[in-house]
Amino acid sequence: QVQLVESGGGLVQPGGSLTLSCSATGSGFSSYNVRWYRQATGKEREVVATMTAARTKTYADSVKGRFTISRDVVNDIVFLRMNSLKPEDTAVYLCNARRSVVVDMGGKIHHYDYWGQGTQVTVSS
């Protein structure tokens, strides 16, 4: 298992950029699927970016072309580069790591999820 700590949040003007970091301690992180979530006040938590252990990437439609997820495998860090920020991007951003284990011959999978504490991003003039 791993422990996750996010950093890099803060206040930025619309159109600006920010890079979030999620640092992991423990073992096995490089083999886990990783996601960035965000939750705005009064809104449901949503996935904004995903990177699998195979390094494939997906993004929410609302952030495609603006956000980039990446991993520093050697140092066990996952990043979220955010460009062209909008006020609606304001939220607490959280990283998640998922360990998936196949538990039977039929392909049943058991998931273990690990979460950071979140970091606040505020986009405002």
Short mmCIF file of N, CA and C in Angstrom, two decimals:
data_model
loop_
_atom_site.label_atom_id
_atom_site.label_comp_id
_atom_site.label_asym_id
_atom_site.label_seq_id
_atom_site.Cartn_x
_atom_site.Cartn_y
_atom_site.Cartn_z
N GLN A 1 0.82 -1.16 0.00
CA GLN A 1 0.00 0.00 0.00
C GLN A 1 0.88 1.24 0.00
N VAL A 2 0.23 2.38 -0.24
CA VAL A 2 0.96 3.64 -0.31
C VAL A 2 0.21 4.71 0.48
N GLN A 3 0.95 5.76 0.83
CA GLN A 3 0.39 6.97 1.41
C GLN A 3 0.62 8.10 0.41
N LEU A 4 -0.38 8.96 0.24
CA LEU A 4 -0.34 9.99 -0.78
C LEU A 4 -0.48 11.37 -0.15
N VAL A 5 0.31 12.32 -0.65
CA VAL A 5 0.27 13.70 -0.19
C VAL A 5 0.26 14.62 -1.40
N GLU A 6 -0.80 15.42 -1.54
CA GLU A 6 -0.89 16.38 -2.62
C GLU A 6 -0.27 17.72 -2.22
N SER A 7 0.22 18.45 -3.21
CA SER A 7 0.73 19.79 -2.99
C SER A 7 0.64 20.57 -4.29
N GLY A 8 0.85 21.88 -4.19
CA GLY A 8 0.89 22.72 -5.37
C GLY A 8 -0.34 23.56 -5.62
N GLY A 9 -1.37 23.39 -4.82
CA GLY A 9 -2.56 24.19 -4.99
C GLY A 9 -2.33 25.63 -4.57
N GLY A 10 -3.29 26.47 -4.91
CA GLY A 10 -3.19 27.88 -4.56
C GLY A 10 -4.16 28.71 -5.36
N LEU A 11 -3.92 30.01 -5.34
CA LEU A 11 -4.75 30.98 -6.05
C LEU A 11 -4.08 31.36 -7.36
N VAL A 12 -4.85 31.32 -8.44
CA VAL A 12 -4.32 31.68 -9.75
C VAL A 12 -5.40 32.43 -10.52
N GLN A 13 -4.99 33.35 -11.38
CA GLN A 13 -5.93 34.10 -12.19
C GLN A 13 -6.44 33.29 -13.36
N PRO A 14 -7.63 33.58 -13.85
CA PRO A 14 -8.12 32.90 -15.05
C PRO A 14 -7.12 33.00 -16.18
N GLY A 15 -6.96 31.88 -16.89
CA GLY A 15 -5.98 31.81 -17.96
C GLY A 15 -4.60 31.39 -17.51
N GLY A 16 -4.38 31.33 -16.23
CA GLY A 16 -3.09 30.95 -15.69
C GLY A 16 -2.89 29.45 -15.66
N SER A 17 -1.74 29.05 -15.14
CA SER A 17 -1.36 27.65 -15.08
C SER A 17 -0.92 27.28 -13.68
N LEU A 18 -1.05 26.01 -13.38
CA LEU A 18 -0.66 25.49 -12.08
C LEU A 18 -0.33 24.02 -12.24
N THR A 19 0.65 23.54 -11.49
CA THR A 19 0.99 22.13 -11.50
C THR A 19 0.82 21.55 -10.10
N LEU A 20 0.02 20.52 -10.00
CA LEU A 20 -0.17 19.81 -8.75
C LEU A 20 0.73 18.58 -8.71
N SER A 21 1.16 18.23 -7.51
CA SER A 21 1.97 17.04 -7.31
C SER A 21 1.33 16.14 -6.28
N CYS A 22 1.47 14.85 -6.48
CA CYS A 22 1.03 13.86 -5.51
C CYS A 22 2.20 12.93 -5.26
N SER A 23 2.77 13.02 -4.07
CA SER A 23 3.93 12.22 -3.72
C SER A 23 3.50 10.99 -2.95
N ALA A 24 4.05 9.85 -3.31
CA ALA A 24 3.68 8.59 -2.71
C ALA A 24 4.83 8.01 -1.92
N THR A 25 4.49 7.43 -0.79
CA THR A 25 5.44 6.62 -0.02
C THR A 25 4.85 5.23 0.13
N GLY A 26 5.72 4.26 0.28
CA GLY A 26 5.30 2.88 0.31
C GLY A 26 5.79 2.16 -0.93
N SER A 27 5.26 0.99 -1.16
CA SER A 27 5.71 0.18 -2.27
C SER A 27 4.57 -0.10 -3.24
N GLY A 28 4.94 -0.33 -4.47
CA GLY A 28 3.98 -0.75 -5.48
C GLY A 28 3.30 0.35 -6.25
N PHE A 29 3.63 1.62 -5.96
CA PHE A 29 2.90 2.73 -6.56
C PHE A 29 2.96 2.72 -8.09
N SER A 30 4.11 2.38 -8.63
CA SER A 30 4.27 2.42 -10.07
C SER A 30 3.38 1.42 -10.80
N SER A 31 2.87 0.43 -10.10
CA SER A 31 2.01 -0.57 -10.70
C SER A 31 0.52 -0.28 -10.49
N TYR A 32 0.20 0.83 -9.84
CA TYR A 32 -1.18 1.17 -9.56
C TYR A 32 -1.74 2.12 -10.62
N ASN A 33 -3.04 2.04 -10.85
CA ASN A 33 -3.72 3.06 -11.62
C ASN A 33 -3.87 4.31 -10.75
N VAL A 34 -3.70 5.47 -11.36
CA VAL A 34 -3.75 6.73 -10.63
C VAL A 34 -4.78 7.66 -11.26
N ARG A 35 -5.54 8.34 -10.42
CA ARG A 35 -6.52 9.31 -10.89
C ARG A 35 -6.40 10.60 -10.10
N TRP A 36 -6.69 11.69 -10.78
CA TRP A 36 -6.93 12.97 -10.13
C TRP A 36 -8.43 13.22 -10.12
N TYR A 37 -8.95 13.52 -8.94
CA TYR A 37 -10.33 13.91 -8.76
C TYR A 37 -10.38 15.37 -8.34
N ARG A 38 -11.56 15.96 -8.48
CA ARG A 38 -11.79 17.26 -7.88
C ARG A 38 -13.21 17.32 -7.35
N GLN A 39 -13.38 18.13 -6.33
CA GLN A 39 -14.69 18.33 -5.75
C GLN A 39 -14.86 19.80 -5.41
N ALA A 40 -15.76 20.45 -6.11
CA ALA A 40 -16.09 21.83 -5.83
C ALA A 40 -17.16 21.90 -4.75
N THR A 41 -17.20 23.02 -4.06
CA THR A 41 -18.19 23.20 -3.00
C THR A 41 -19.60 23.01 -3.55
N GLY A 42 -20.35 22.14 -2.92
CA GLY A 42 -21.71 21.88 -3.32
C GLY A 42 -21.87 20.98 -4.53
N LYS A 43 -20.76 20.46 -5.04
CA LYS A 43 -20.80 19.60 -6.22
C LYS A 43 -20.29 18.21 -5.89
N GLU A 44 -20.63 17.26 -6.76
CA GLU A 44 -20.15 15.90 -6.59
C GLU A 44 -18.69 15.78 -7.01
N ARG A 45 -18.00 14.84 -6.40
CA ARG A 45 -16.64 14.57 -6.80
C ARG A 45 -16.61 13.99 -8.21
N GLU A 46 -15.66 14.45 -9.02
CA GLU A 46 -15.55 13.98 -10.38
C GLU A 46 -14.11 13.64 -10.73
N VAL A 47 -13.95 12.68 -11.62
CA VAL A 47 -12.63 12.32 -12.12
C VAL A 47 -12.25 13.30 -13.22
N VAL A 48 -11.06 13.86 -13.13
CA VAL A 48 -10.59 14.77 -14.17
C VAL A 48 -9.50 14.15 -15.03
N ALA A 49 -8.72 13.22 -14.50
CA ALA A 49 -7.65 12.62 -15.28
C ALA A 49 -7.30 11.26 -14.70
N THR A 50 -6.94 10.33 -15.58
CA THR A 50 -6.58 8.98 -15.17
C THR A 50 -5.33 8.55 -15.92
N MET A 51 -4.44 7.89 -15.22
CA MET A 51 -3.31 7.22 -15.86
C MET A 51 -3.23 5.81 -15.31
N THR A 52 -3.26 4.83 -16.20
CA THR A 52 -3.16 3.45 -15.77
C THR A 52 -1.71 3.07 -15.52
N ALA A 53 -1.53 1.87 -14.95
CA ALA A 53 -0.18 1.36 -14.75
C ALA A 53 0.55 1.17 -16.07
N ALA A 54 -0.21 0.97 -17.15
CA ALA A 54 0.37 0.87 -18.48
C ALA A 54 0.63 2.23 -19.10
N ARG A 55 0.32 3.30 -18.38
CA ARG A 55 0.60 4.68 -18.76
C ARG A 55 -0.35 5.23 -19.81
N THR A 56 -1.50 4.58 -19.99
CA THR A 56 -2.52 5.17 -20.83
C THR A 56 -3.24 6.27 -20.06
N LYS A 57 -3.69 7.31 -20.78
CA LYS A 57 -4.27 8.48 -20.15
C LYS A 57 -5.67 8.76 -20.68
N THR A 58 -6.54 9.20 -19.79
CA THR A 58 -7.85 9.68 -20.17
C THR A 58 -8.17 10.93 -19.37
N TYR A 59 -9.05 11.77 -19.93
CA TYR A 59 -9.40 13.04 -19.31
C TYR A 59 -10.90 13.28 -19.40
N ALA A 60 -11.39 14.01 -18.42
CA ALA A 60 -12.76 14.47 -18.50
C ALA A 60 -12.89 15.46 -19.66
N ASP A 61 -14.05 15.49 -20.29
CA ASP A 61 -14.25 16.39 -21.41
C ASP A 61 -14.00 17.84 -21.03
N SER A 62 -14.30 18.20 -19.80
CA SER A 62 -14.18 19.58 -19.37
C SER A 62 -12.73 20.06 -19.28
N VAL A 63 -11.77 19.13 -19.25
CA VAL A 63 -10.37 19.53 -19.10
C VAL A 63 -9.50 19.08 -20.26
N LYS A 64 -10.05 18.36 -21.22
CA LYS A 64 -9.25 17.91 -22.36
C LYS A 64 -8.63 19.09 -23.09
N GLY A 65 -7.36 18.93 -23.41
CA GLY A 65 -6.63 19.99 -24.09
C GLY A 65 -6.04 21.02 -23.16
N ARG A 66 -6.41 20.98 -21.88
CA ARG A 66 -5.91 21.95 -20.92
C ARG A 66 -5.09 21.31 -19.80
N PHE A 67 -5.47 20.11 -19.39
CA PHE A 67 -4.80 19.42 -18.29
C PHE A 67 -3.99 18.25 -18.82
N THR A 68 -2.88 17.95 -18.15
CA THR A 68 -2.04 16.82 -18.51
C THR A 68 -1.63 16.08 -17.25
N ILE A 69 -1.86 14.77 -17.24
CA ILE A 69 -1.41 13.94 -16.13
C ILE A 69 -0.11 13.25 -16.54
N SER A 70 0.82 13.15 -15.60
CA SER A 70 2.09 12.50 -15.87
C SER A 70 2.61 11.87 -14.59
N ARG A 71 3.62 11.01 -14.74
CA ARG A 71 4.20 10.31 -13.60
C ARG A 71 5.71 10.36 -13.65
N ASP A 72 6.31 10.58 -12.49
CA ASP A 72 7.73 10.41 -12.29
C ASP A 72 7.87 9.07 -11.57
N VAL A 73 8.16 8.03 -12.33
CA VAL A 73 8.16 6.68 -11.78
C VAL A 73 9.29 6.49 -10.77
N VAL A 74 10.45 7.05 -11.05
CA VAL A 74 11.60 6.87 -10.18
C VAL A 74 11.33 7.43 -8.79
N ASN A 75 10.69 8.59 -8.73
CA ASN A 75 10.46 9.27 -7.45
C ASN A 75 9.05 9.09 -6.91
N ASP A 76 8.23 8.30 -7.56
CA ASP A 76 6.86 8.02 -7.12
C ASP A 76 6.05 9.29 -6.92
N ILE A 77 5.98 10.08 -7.98
CA ILE A 77 5.19 11.30 -7.99
C ILE A 77 4.28 11.30 -9.20
N VAL A 78 3.06 11.72 -9.02
CA VAL A 78 2.15 11.94 -10.13
C VAL A 78 1.82 13.43 -10.19
N PHE A 79 1.78 13.99 -11.39
CA PHE A 79 1.56 15.41 -11.59
C PHE A 79 0.26 15.65 -12.33
N LEU A 80 -0.30 16.81 -12.12
CA LEU A 80 -1.39 17.31 -12.94
C LEU A 80 -1.04 18.73 -13.36
N ARG A 81 -0.69 18.90 -14.63
CA ARG A 81 -0.40 20.20 -15.18
C ARG A 81 -1.70 20.80 -15.70
N MET A 82 -2.04 21.97 -15.21
CA MET A 82 -3.30 22.62 -15.54
C MET A 82 -3.00 23.94 -16.23
N ASN A 83 -3.45 24.07 -17.46
CA ASN A 83 -3.28 25.28 -18.24
C ASN A 83 -4.63 25.91 -18.54
N SER A 84 -4.61 27.17 -18.91
CA SER A 84 -5.82 27.90 -19.29
C SER A 84 -6.92 27.72 -18.26
N LEU A 85 -6.58 27.95 -17.02
CA LEU A 85 -7.51 27.69 -15.93
C LEU A 85 -8.70 28.63 -15.97
N LYS A 86 -9.84 28.09 -15.59
CA LYS A 86 -11.10 28.81 -15.57
C LYS A 86 -11.65 28.84 -14.15
N PRO A 87 -12.49 29.82 -13.84
CA PRO A 87 -13.09 29.84 -12.50
C PRO A 87 -13.80 28.54 -12.14
N GLU A 88 -14.40 27.88 -13.11
CA GLU A 88 -15.09 26.63 -12.82
C GLU A 88 -14.15 25.47 -12.50
N ASP A 89 -12.84 25.67 -12.64
CA ASP A 89 -11.87 24.68 -12.21
C ASP A 89 -11.61 24.75 -10.71
N THR A 90 -12.14 25.75 -10.04
CA THR A 90 -11.95 25.89 -8.61
C THR A 90 -12.52 24.68 -7.88
N ALA A 91 -11.69 24.03 -7.07
CA ALA A 91 -12.11 22.83 -6.35
C ALA A 91 -10.97 22.35 -5.47
N VAL A 92 -11.29 21.40 -4.61
CA VAL A 92 -10.26 20.62 -3.94
C VAL A 92 -9.88 19.48 -4.87
N TYR A 93 -8.60 19.36 -5.14
CA TYR A 93 -8.10 18.31 -6.02
C TYR A 93 -7.46 17.22 -5.19
N LEU A 94 -7.81 15.98 -5.49
CA LEU A 94 -7.33 14.83 -4.75
C LEU A 94 -6.73 13.81 -5.70
N CYS A 95 -5.68 13.16 -5.26
CA CYS A 95 -5.15 12.04 -6.04
C CYS A 95 -5.57 10.73 -5.41
N ASN A 96 -5.72 9.75 -6.26
CA ASN A 96 -6.17 8.42 -5.86
C ASN A 96 -5.30 7.38 -6.55
N ALA A 97 -4.91 6.38 -5.81
CA ALA A 97 -4.20 5.24 -6.37
C ALA A 97 -5.00 3.99 -6.11
N ARG A 98 -5.15 3.17 -7.12
CA ARG A 98 -5.94 1.95 -7.01
C ARG A 98 -5.08 0.73 -7.31
N ARG A 99 -5.08 -0.19 -6.35
CA ARG A 99 -4.45 -1.48 -6.54
C ARG A 99 -5.53 -2.49 -6.87
N SER A 100 -5.40 -3.18 -7.97
CA SER A 100 -6.38 -4.14 -8.44
C SER A 100 -5.78 -5.53 -8.46
N VAL A 101 -6.50 -6.47 -7.84
CA VAL A 101 -6.00 -7.83 -7.70
C VAL A 101 -7.04 -8.80 -8.26
N VAL A 102 -6.63 -9.65 -9.17
CA VAL A 102 -7.50 -10.70 -9.69
C VAL A 102 -7.60 -11.80 -8.65
N VAL A 103 -8.82 -12.15 -8.24
CA VAL A 103 -9.00 -13.07 -7.13
C VAL A 103 -9.55 -14.43 -7.53
N ASP A 104 -9.96 -14.62 -8.79
CA ASP A 104 -10.38 -15.94 -9.23
C ASP A 104 -10.12 -16.11 -10.72
N MET A 105 -10.32 -17.36 -11.19
CA MET A 105 -10.03 -17.67 -12.59
C MET A 105 -11.01 -17.03 -13.56
N GLY A 106 -12.16 -16.62 -13.05
CA GLY A 106 -13.13 -15.94 -13.88
C GLY A 106 -12.83 -14.47 -14.11
N GLY A 107 -11.77 -13.99 -13.50
CA GLY A 107 -11.37 -12.61 -13.70
C GLY A 107 -11.95 -11.61 -12.71
N LYS A 108 -12.54 -12.09 -11.63
CA LYS A 108 -13.05 -11.17 -10.62
C LYS A 108 -11.91 -10.37 -10.02
N ILE A 109 -12.12 -9.06 -9.88
CA ILE A 109 -11.08 -8.15 -9.42
C ILE A 109 -11.50 -7.48 -8.12
N HIS A 110 -10.59 -7.46 -7.18
CA HIS A 110 -10.79 -6.75 -5.93
C HIS A 110 -9.92 -5.50 -5.95
N HIS A 111 -10.51 -4.36 -5.61
CA HIS A 111 -9.82 -3.08 -5.67
C HIS A 111 -9.50 -2.55 -4.27
N TYR A 112 -8.33 -1.97 -4.16
CA TYR A 112 -7.91 -1.26 -2.95
C TYR A 112 -7.59 0.17 -3.35
N ASP A 113 -8.22 1.13 -2.68
CA ASP A 113 -8.06 2.54 -3.03
C ASP A 113 -7.35 3.31 -1.93
N TYR A 114 -6.43 4.17 -2.33
CA TYR A 114 -5.67 5.02 -1.42
C TYR A 114 -5.85 6.46 -1.86
N TRP A 115 -6.03 7.36 -0.89
CA TRP A 115 -6.36 8.75 -1.16
C TRP A 115 -5.42 9.70 -0.45
N GLY A 116 -5.13 10.81 -1.10
CA GLY A 116 -4.48 11.92 -0.44
C GLY A 116 -5.49 12.79 0.27
N GLN A 117 -5.00 13.83 0.92
CA GLN A 117 -5.86 14.70 1.71
C GLN A 117 -6.49 15.82 0.89
N GLY A 118 -5.99 16.08 -0.29
CA GLY A 118 -6.51 17.11 -1.15
C GLY A 118 -5.73 18.41 -1.06
N THR A 119 -5.77 19.18 -2.15
CA THR A 119 -5.16 20.50 -2.18
C THR A 119 -6.11 21.45 -2.90
N GLN A 120 -6.26 22.64 -2.35
CA GLN A 120 -7.24 23.60 -2.86
C GLN A 120 -6.67 24.37 -4.04
N VAL A 121 -7.45 24.43 -5.11
CA VAL A 121 -7.15 25.26 -6.27
C VAL A 121 -8.26 26.28 -6.41
N THR A 122 -7.90 27.55 -6.44
CA THR A 122 -8.87 28.62 -6.60
C THR A 122 -8.47 29.47 -7.80
N VAL A 123 -9.38 29.59 -8.75
CA VAL A 123 -9.15 30.38 -9.96
C VAL A 123 -10.05 31.59 -9.90
N SER A 124 -9.46 32.75 -9.73
CA SER A 124 -10.23 33.97 -9.55
C SER A 124 -9.37 35.18 -9.86
N SER A 125 -10.00 36.21 -10.38
CA SER A 125 -9.32 37.47 -10.61
C SER A 125 -9.39 38.37 -9.39
#
